[in-house]
Coordinates of C-alpha atoms and ligand atoms in Angstrom, one line a residue:
M1 CA 0.0 0.0 -0.1
R2 CA 1.3 3.5 -0.9
L3 CA 1.7 6.1 1.9
S4 CA -0.4 9.3 1.4
A5 CA 1.5 12.2 -0.3
G6 CA 1.3 14.2 3.0
L7 CA 3.1 11.6 4.9
C8 CA 5.7 11.1 2.3
I9 CA 6.7 14.8 2.5
S10 CA 7.2 14.5 6.2
L11 CA 9.5 11.6 5.8
M12 CA 12.6 13.7 4.6
A13 CA 13.7 12.6 1.3
I14 CA 12.5 9.1 1.5
G15 CA 10.1 9.6 -1.3
C16 CA 7.0 7.7 -2.0
G17 CA 5.7 7.0 -5.3
S18 CA 2.6 8.5 -6.7
S19 CA 0.2 6.3 -8.9
D20 CA 2.4 7.2 -12.0
G21 CA 5.6 6.2 -10.1
S22 CA 7.0 9.7 -9.7
P23 CA 8.2 10.9 -6.4
Q24 CA 6.0 12.8 -4.1
I25 CA 8.4 15.3 -2.5
Q26 CA 7.8 19.0 -2.7
C27 CA 10.6 20.7 -4.6
P28 CA 11.3 24.4 -4.7
K29 CA 9.7 26.2 -7.7
G30 CA 11.1 25.1 -11.0
L31 CA 12.9 22.0 -9.8
R32 CA 11.8 18.5 -10.4
A33 CA 11.4 15.6 -8.0
V34 CA 13.4 12.6 -9.3
W35 CA 14.4 9.2 -7.8
L36 CA 18.0 9.0 -6.8
T37 CA 17.3 5.4 -5.9
E38 CA 14.3 3.8 -7.4
P39 CA 11.9 2.1 -5.0
V40 CA 11.4 -1.6 -4.9
D41 CA 7.8 -2.8 -5.0
G42 CA 6.8 0.9 -4.2
K43 CA 9.0 1.0 -1.1
G44 CA 12.4 2.3 0.0
G45 CA 13.1 4.8 -2.8
V46 CA 15.2 7.9 -2.2
A47 CA 14.1 11.1 -4.0
E48 CA 15.6 14.4 -4.4
C49 CA 15.1 17.8 -6.3
Q50 CA 17.0 18.5 -9.5
A51 CA 17.1 21.3 -11.9
P52 CA 15.7 20.4 -15.2
L53 CA 18.4 20.2 -18.1
P54 CA 17.4 20.5 -21.9
P55 CA 16.8 17.0 -23.5
V56 CA 19.5 16.2 -26.1
D57 CA 17.4 14.2 -28.6
M58 CA 19.2 15.2 -31.8
D59 CA 22.6 15.9 -32.9
N60 CA 22.9 19.3 -34.8
G61 CA 26.3 20.3 -33.4
L62 CA 24.7 22.7 -30.8
L63 CA 23.1 20.3 -28.4
K64 CA 25.4 18.6 -25.9
P65 CA 24.4 16.9 -22.8
F66 CA 25.4 18.9 -19.5
P67 CA 28.0 16.7 -17.5
A68 CA 26.8 15.1 -14.2
L69 CA 26.8 17.5 -11.3
N70 CA 30.0 17.6 -9.3
R71 CA 28.8 16.2 -5.9
P72 CA 30.5 14.0 -3.3
A73 CA 29.4 10.6 -2.3
G74 CA 26.5 10.8 0.2
S75 CA 25.2 14.1 -1.0
L76 CA 21.4 14.4 -1.4
N77 CA 19.5 17.3 -2.8
S78 CA 16.6 17.1 -0.5
P79 CA 14.1 19.8 -0.1
E80 CA 15.2 20.3 3.5
R81 CA 18.9 20.6 2.8
I82 CA 18.2 22.9 -0.2
E83 CA 16.1 25.2 2.1
L84 CA 18.6 25.1 4.9
G85 CA 21.4 26.0 2.5
R86 CA 19.4 28.9 1.0
L87 CA 19.0 30.3 4.7
L88 CA 22.6 29.9 5.4
F89 CA 23.8 31.5 2.0
F90 CA 21.9 34.7 2.9
D91 CA 22.7 34.7 6.7
P92 CA 25.3 37.1 7.9
V93 CA 25.7 34.8 11.0
L94 CA 28.3 32.9 8.8
S95 CA 30.8 35.8 9.4
G96 CA 33.0 36.5 12.3
D97 CA 31.3 39.9 13.1
N98 CA 27.8 38.9 11.8
S99 CA 28.1 41.5 9.0
I100 CA 28.3 39.6 5.7
S101 CA 26.8 36.6 4.0
C102 CA 27.6 34.6 0.9
A103 CA 25.1 36.8 -0.9
H104 CA 27.0 40.0 -0.1
C105 CA 29.4 38.8 -2.9
H106 CA 27.2 36.5 -4.7
H107 CA 23.9 38.2 -5.1
P108 CA 20.9 37.2 -7.4
D109 CA 20.7 41.0 -8.5
R110 CA 24.4 40.8 -9.7
G111 CA 24.1 37.4 -11.5
F112 CA 25.4 35.7 -8.2
A113 CA 28.5 37.9 -8.3
D114 CA 28.9 41.4 -6.9
G115 CA 29.6 43.8 -9.6
L116 CA 32.9 44.8 -8.1
D117 CA 36.4 44.5 -9.7
F118 CA 37.6 43.1 -6.4
S119 CA 35.1 41.6 -3.8
V120 CA 35.0 43.5 -0.4
G121 CA 34.9 41.2 2.6
I122 CA 34.7 41.7 6.4
R123 CA 35.7 45.0 7.9
G124 CA 35.9 46.5 4.3
Q125 CA 38.8 44.4 3.3
R126 CA 39.6 44.1 -0.4
T127 CA 40.1 40.5 -1.6
G128 CA 42.6 39.5 -4.2
R129 CA 40.2 38.6 -7.1
S130 CA 36.9 39.3 -8.7
A131 CA 33.9 37.1 -7.6
P132 CA 32.8 34.4 -10.2
T133 CA 29.2 33.7 -10.6
V134 CA 27.7 30.7 -8.6
W135 CA 25.4 30.0 -11.6
N136 CA 26.3 26.5 -12.8
S137 CA 29.3 26.3 -10.6
A138 CA 27.9 22.8 -9.6
F139 CA 29.1 21.7 -13.1
N140 CA 32.7 22.8 -12.3
K141 CA 35.1 20.1 -11.7
E142 CA 37.3 22.4 -9.6
Q143 CA 36.3 25.5 -7.9
F144 CA 37.8 29.0 -7.8
W145 CA 39.8 30.9 -10.6
D146 CA 42.7 28.6 -9.9
G147 CA 40.7 25.4 -9.1
R148 CA 42.1 25.1 -5.5
A149 CA 38.9 23.4 -4.3
T150 CA 37.2 20.3 -5.9
T151 CA 33.8 20.3 -4.6
L152 CA 31.3 23.0 -3.7
E153 CA 31.3 21.5 -0.1
E154 CA 35.1 22.1 0.1
Q155 CA 34.7 25.5 -1.5
A156 CA 32.1 26.8 0.9
K157 CA 34.5 26.3 4.0
G158 CA 37.1 28.6 2.2
P159 CA 35.3 32.1 2.4
I160 CA 33.8 31.3 6.0
Q161 CA 37.3 31.0 7.4
S162 CA 39.2 33.5 5.1
P163 CA 40.4 36.4 7.2
V164 CA 39.6 38.9 4.4
E165 CA 36.2 37.3 3.5
M166 CA 34.2 36.2 6.5
D167 CA 36.9 35.5 9.1
Q168 CA 34.8 33.0 11.2
K169 CA 36.1 30.0 13.2
P170 CA 34.2 26.9 12.5
A171 CA 33.7 25.9 16.2
E172 CA 32.4 29.3 16.9
L173 CA 30.1 29.2 14.0
V174 CA 28.7 25.8 15.2
S175 CA 28.2 27.0 18.7
E176 CA 26.4 30.1 17.5
L177 CA 24.0 28.1 15.3
K178 CA 23.4 25.6 18.1
K179 CA 21.8 28.5 20.0
I180 CA 19.4 29.2 17.5
P181 CA 16.4 26.8 17.9
A182 CA 15.2 27.1 14.3
Y183 CA 18.5 26.2 12.9
V184 CA 18.9 23.2 15.3
E185 CA 15.6 21.9 14.2
Q186 CA 16.4 22.3 10.5
F187 CA 19.8 20.7 10.7
D188 CA 18.6 17.8 12.6
R189 CA 15.7 17.3 10.1
A190 CA 17.9 17.7 7.1
F191 CA 20.7 15.4 8.2
G192 CA 19.1 13.2 10.7
G193 CA 20.4 14.4 14.0
Q194 CA 19.0 14.9 17.5
G195 CA 19.2 17.8 19.9
G196 CA 21.4 19.6 17.5
S197 CA 23.9 16.9 16.8
A198 CA 23.5 17.6 13.1
V199 CA 24.9 21.2 13.5
T200 CA 28.4 20.5 12.3
F201 CA 30.9 22.5 10.1
D202 CA 30.6 19.7 7.4
N203 CA 26.8 19.9 7.3
I204 CA 26.8 23.7 7.0
A205 CA 29.0 23.3 3.9
A206 CA 26.9 20.4 2.7
A207 CA 23.7 22.4 2.9
I208 CA 25.2 25.4 1.2
A209 CA 26.5 23.2 -1.5
T210 CA 23.2 21.5 -2.0
F211 CA 21.5 24.9 -2.4
E212 CA 24.1 25.9 -5.0
R213 CA 23.5 22.8 -7.0
T214 CA 20.0 24.2 -7.7
I215 CA 21.4 27.5 -9.1
I216 CA 21.4 26.1 -12.5
S217 CA 21.0 28.2 -15.9
A218 CA 20.3 26.0 -18.9
S219 CA 17.2 27.5 -20.7
S220 CA 18.4 30.6 -22.4
A221 CA 17.4 31.8 -25.8
F222 CA 20.4 30.1 -27.0
D223 CA 19.1 26.8 -25.7
R224 CA 15.8 27.3 -27.4
F225 CA 17.6 27.9 -30.7
A226 CA 19.9 24.9 -30.2
A227 CA 16.6 22.8 -29.7
G228 CA 15.3 24.0 -33.1
D229 CA 13.4 27.2 -32.5
T230 CA 15.2 29.4 -35.1
S231 CA 13.2 32.5 -34.1
A232 CA 14.8 32.4 -30.6
L233 CA 18.0 34.4 -31.7
S234 CA 18.0 37.6 -33.6
P235 CA 19.9 37.7 -36.9
S236 CA 22.7 39.6 -35.0
A237 CA 22.9 37.1 -32.3
R238 CA 22.9 34.3 -34.9
N239 CA 25.8 35.9 -36.7
G240 CA 27.5 36.3 -33.4
L241 CA 27.1 32.4 -32.8
K242 CA 28.7 32.0 -36.2
L243 CA 31.6 34.2 -35.3
F244 CA 32.0 32.5 -31.8
R245 CA 32.3 29.2 -33.6
S246 CA 34.7 30.5 -36.2
V247 CA 38.4 29.6 -36.8
S248 CA 39.3 33.2 -36.6
T249 CA 37.9 33.9 -33.0
R250 CA 38.3 30.4 -31.6
C251 CA 36.0 31.3 -28.7
F252 CA 34.2 27.9 -29.0
E253 CA 37.4 25.9 -28.6
C254 CA 37.8 27.3 -25.0
H255 CA 34.3 28.2 -24.0
G256 CA 32.7 24.9 -25.1
L257 CA 29.2 23.4 -25.0
P258 CA 27.0 23.0 -23.1
N259 CA 28.3 25.4 -20.3
F260 CA 30.4 27.6 -22.4
A261 CA 33.2 26.8 -20.0
N262 CA 36.0 24.2 -19.8
Q263 CA 37.7 22.4 -17.1
D264 CA 41.1 23.5 -18.0
Y265 CA 43.3 26.5 -17.2
K266 CA 44.6 28.7 -19.9
I267 CA 46.9 31.7 -20.4
I268 CA 45.3 34.5 -22.1
G269 CA 47.4 37.5 -20.8
V270 CA 44.8 39.6 -19.0
P271 CA 46.5 43.1 -18.2
N272 CA 47.3 44.4 -14.8
V273 CA 44.6 46.7 -13.6
K274 CA 47.1 49.4 -12.3
D275 CA 49.4 49.3 -15.4
P276 CA 47.7 47.8 -18.3
T277 CA 50.9 47.9 -20.4
K278 CA 51.9 44.8 -18.2
Y279 CA 50.4 41.5 -17.7
D280 CA 48.8 40.7 -14.4
A281 CA 51.2 39.2 -12.0
D282 CA 48.6 36.9 -10.3
L283 CA 50.1 33.4 -11.0
G284 CA 46.7 31.8 -11.0
R285 CA 46.7 28.2 -11.5
G286 CA 50.7 28.2 -11.4
A287 CA 50.5 28.9 -7.7
I288 CA 48.4 25.7 -7.1
S289 CA 49.8 23.3 -9.6
M290 CA 53.5 24.3 -8.8
D291 CA 54.0 23.8 -12.6
A292 CA 55.5 26.9 -14.1
G293 CA 53.7 26.2 -17.4
Y294 CA 50.5 27.0 -15.5
N295 CA 51.7 30.5 -14.3
F296 CA 49.2 33.2 -15.2
A297 CA 46.6 30.4 -16.3
F298 CA 43.0 30.8 -15.1
K299 CA 39.9 28.6 -15.2
I300 CA 37.9 29.0 -18.4
P301 CA 34.8 30.5 -16.9
T302 CA 31.2 29.8 -18.0
L303 CA 29.7 32.4 -20.2
R304 CA 26.1 31.6 -19.0
N305 CA 24.5 34.8 -17.6
I306 CA 27.7 36.6 -18.5
E307 CA 25.5 39.7 -19.2
K308 CA 24.8 40.0 -15.6
T309 CA 28.2 39.4 -14.1
A310 CA 30.3 42.5 -15.1
P311 CA 33.1 43.3 -14.5
Y312 CA 35.0 40.6 -16.3
M313 CA 38.1 38.4 -15.8
H314 CA 39.7 37.3 -12.5
N315 CA 40.7 40.9 -11.8
G316 CA 37.6 42.6 -13.1
I317 CA 39.6 44.7 -15.6
Y318 CA 36.8 45.0 -18.1
H319 CA 33.5 46.5 -17.4
T320 CA 31.7 45.8 -20.6
L321 CA 31.5 42.8 -23.1
E322 CA 32.5 45.2 -25.7
E323 CA 35.8 45.8 -23.8
V324 CA 36.3 42.0 -23.6
M325 CA 35.8 41.7 -27.4
D326 CA 38.3 44.4 -28.1
F327 CA 40.9 42.6 -25.8
Y328 CA 40.6 39.3 -27.7
A329 CA 40.5 40.9 -31.1
K330 CA 43.9 42.6 -30.5
G331 CA 45.3 39.2 -29.6
G332 CA 44.7 39.1 -25.9
G333 CA 48.0 39.4 -23.9
H334 CA 50.0 39.1 -27.0
D335 CA 51.6 42.5 -26.9
L336 CA 52.2 42.2 -23.2
M337 CA 54.7 39.4 -23.7
V338 CA 53.0 37.0 -21.2
P339 CA 55.0 33.8 -21.1
N340 CA 53.3 30.7 -22.7
L341 CA 50.3 32.6 -24.1
D342 CA 47.7 30.1 -25.4
D343 CA 48.1 29.5 -29.1
K344 CA 44.4 29.9 -29.6
I345 CA 44.8 33.6 -28.7
R346 CA 45.6 35.3 -31.8
K347 CA 44.6 38.8 -33.4
F348 CA 41.6 38.9 -35.6
D349 CA 39.7 41.5 -37.6
L350 CA 36.7 42.7 -35.7
S351 CA 34.3 45.3 -37.4
M352 CA 32.0 47.3 -35.1
S353 CA 29.0 45.2 -36.4
D354 CA 30.8 41.9 -35.7
R355 CA 31.6 43.1 -32.2
A356 CA 27.9 44.0 -31.6
D357 CA 26.8 40.6 -33.0
L358 CA 29.3 38.6 -30.8
V359 CA 28.0 40.6 -27.8
A360 CA 24.4 40.1 -28.8
F361 CA 25.2 36.2 -28.9
M362 CA 26.7 36.3 -25.5
K363 CA 23.6 38.0 -24.1
S364 CA 21.5 35.2 -25.5
L365 CA 23.0 33.1 -22.9
T366 CA 21.0 34.7 -20.2
D367 CA 18.6 32.6 -18.2
E368 CA 17.7 33.3 -14.7
S369 CA 14.5 31.4 -14.5
L370 CA 15.6 29.4 -11.6
T371 CA 16.7 32.3 -9.4
P372 CA 15.9 31.2 -5.8
E373 CA 13.7 33.4 -3.6
I374 CA 15.8 35.6 -1.3
P375 CA 14.5 34.8 2.2
A376 CA 12.5 37.6 3.8
Q377 CA 14.3 36.8 7.2
V378 CA 16.9 34.2 8.4
P379 CA 16.8 32.2 11.6
S380 CA 19.6 34.4 13.2
G381 CA 17.3 37.4 12.9
L382 CA 20.3 39.3 11.2
P383 CA 19.4 41.7 8.3
V384 CA 19.3 39.9 4.8
L385 CA 20.8 41.8 1.9
R386 CA 17.5 41.8 0.0
S387 CA 18.6 43.9 -3.0
F388 CA 21.8 45.1 -4.3
K389 CA 20.3 48.3 -5.9
Ligands
LIG1 C1 34.0 38.8 0.4 C2 33.3 38.3 -0.8 C3 33.0 36.9 -0.8 C4 32.2 36.2 0.2 C5 31.6 36.6 1.4 C6 32.1 34.8 -0.4 N1 32.7 34.9 -1.6 FE1 32.6 33.2 -2.9 N2 34.0 34.0 -3.9 C7 34.6 35.3 -3.8 C8 35.7 35.5 -4.7 C9 36.6 36.7 -4.7 C10 36.0 34.3 -5.4 C11 37.0 33.9 -6.3 C12 38.2 33.7 -5.4 C13 39.4 33.0 -6.1 O1 39.1 32.4 -7.2 O2 40.6 32.9 -5.7 C14 34.9 33.4 -4.9 C15 34.7 32.1 -5.3 C16 33.4 31.4 -5.1 C17 33.0 30.2 -5.8 C18 33.7 29.5 -7.0 C19 33.0 29.7 -8.4 C20 33.8 29.2 -9.5 O3 33.4 29.3 -10.5 O4 35.0 28.8 -9.3 C21 31.9 29.7 -5.2 C22 31.0 28.5 -5.6 C23 31.6 30.6 -4.2 N3 32.5 31.6 -4.2 C24 30.5 30.5 -3.2 C25 30.6 31.2 -1.9 C26 29.8 30.8 -0.8 C27 29.0 29.5 -0.7 C28 30.1 31.8 0.1 C29 29.5 31.8 1.5 C30 30.0 30.6 2.3 C31 30.9 32.7 -0.5 N4 31.2 32.4 -1.7 C32 31.3 33.8 0.2 C33 34.0 36.2 -3.0 C34 33.2 35.9 -1.8
LIG2 C1 42.6 29.9 -24.8 C2 41.2 29.8 -24.3 C3 40.3 30.8 -24.5 C4 39.8 31.4 -25.8 C5 40.1 30.9 -27.2 C6 38.6 32.3 -25.3 N1 38.6 32.5 -24.0 FE1 37.4 33.8 -23.0 N2 38.4 33.2 -21.2 C7 39.4 32.3 -21.2 C8 39.8 32.4 -19.8 C9 41.0 31.4 -19.3 C10 39.2 33.4 -19.1 C11 39.5 33.9 -17.7 C12 40.8 34.7 -17.7 C13 41.0 35.5 -16.5 O1 40.2 35.9 -15.7 O2 42.2 35.9 -16.4 C14 38.3 33.9 -20.1 C15 37.3 34.9 -19.9 C16 36.4 35.3 -20.7 C17 35.2 36.2 -20.4 C18 35.1 36.9 -19.0 C19 34.3 35.9 -18.0 C20 34.1 36.2 -16.6 O3 33.2 35.6 -15.9 O4 34.8 37.2 -16.2 C21 34.5 36.4 -21.5 C22 33.3 37.3 -21.7 C23 35.2 35.7 -22.5 N3 36.2 35.0 -22.0 C24 34.6 35.6 -23.9 C25 35.3 35.0 -24.9 C26 35.1 35.2 -26.2 C27 34.0 36.0 -26.9 C28 36.1 34.6 -27.0 C29 36.4 34.6 -28.5 C30 36.7 35.9 -29.1 C31 37.0 33.9 -26.1 N4 36.4 34.2 -24.7 C32 38.0 33.0 -26.2 C33 39.8 31.4 -22.1 C34 39.6 31.6 -23.5

């Protein structure tokens, strides 16, 4: 006999099948309930919430399946963990002086970045790099501009403890959260604890990472075009797509389908912000890999929602996509003599109308339909950064 849908919801993520076999858990708007483990004879299945991804049912060179989400063993995208992660992401209680949340540097109003050349952390401190977007970071094999974290779980622990970002001690954060009954209750429910036993630093990171795995952008005008709706792109954006895939610009070879990103680190020679006649001295991947061949290499970032995440590059040097186009057209860091410049970075001719078309194409990659709701309040009672205006 099947349990009633109401009872199923209260049983955490242990889903119960409906008459058509689909799981009956209640997912946040836009997400689908799917079986992580199918039930046997209608019993024992585990369900979770996932962002829908475009079906790949034909091969026209533009549709490519998204890779599996990067998630550690034991992760579960249950509604309870997603909701807890959402509250933690917007809660300044995560920082040492209760002043700043993840959303202060990754805000939905700024494409889950912050609109700054260099992010500003606790006590007004300037961080060393520009904040990348969280959109589709769940597909990254490695996190950060230099890939120094592998999972979102591991990544989330970084900014919380970083003295220039949130400057918080894990043990202090755990004891603060244990004093907030709503958090105690939600951690225990989401992770199966008792009397606050589930309030741990690992679970804080796990809940935030679970929430981030729902911040997925995959149904832009480009995606409709790729699926066969030719009217989804303007003639200008269509020409931009052609240019983007051309052997002269070679954009496509690095910013590849379907995420317009790549799991590799490349040297393109971004200039120094203070003296643009020199290349930026940030070693990037080189400092992590200890391989001098990677000096000045950075992760190839996603271009999805790129319209929303100015300024651009790891140092935020470009404030518009037009400036980015000018940089590439003149051969990237070619004239700056950056060592080991990638051989795909070469000068190309770019008329004003080609430039506008490439920018129109990049803007066709905007899709914020799965933007989560910003909580009106968080369990700590601290003020939520509701808007970034
Ligand atoms: C003070 C601003 C600031 C705060 C607060 C902050 N971040 Fe970041 N975040 C950054 C910057 C800057 C980077 C890039 C750092 C680097 O690459 O070295 C980054 C990188 C990331 C990335 C990697 C994305 C990618 O594509 O590589 C993720 C994910 C992320 N942050 C999530 C979070 C979460 C979750 C929190 C809260 C626990 C948080 N951030 C708090 C500024 C911030
Ligand atoms: C050799 C690989 C490569 C090629 C080819 C390439 N890119 Fe990039 N792109 C990168 C890397 C690496 C970065 C990040 C560099 C940094 O921050 O220092 C980047 C950054 C960007 C950014 C800024 C992203 C952000 O979030 O700040 C945009 C926009 C962009 N590229 C568009 C293009 C376009 C358009 C083309 C073709 C004209 C192109 N790229 C060709 C590797 C490449």
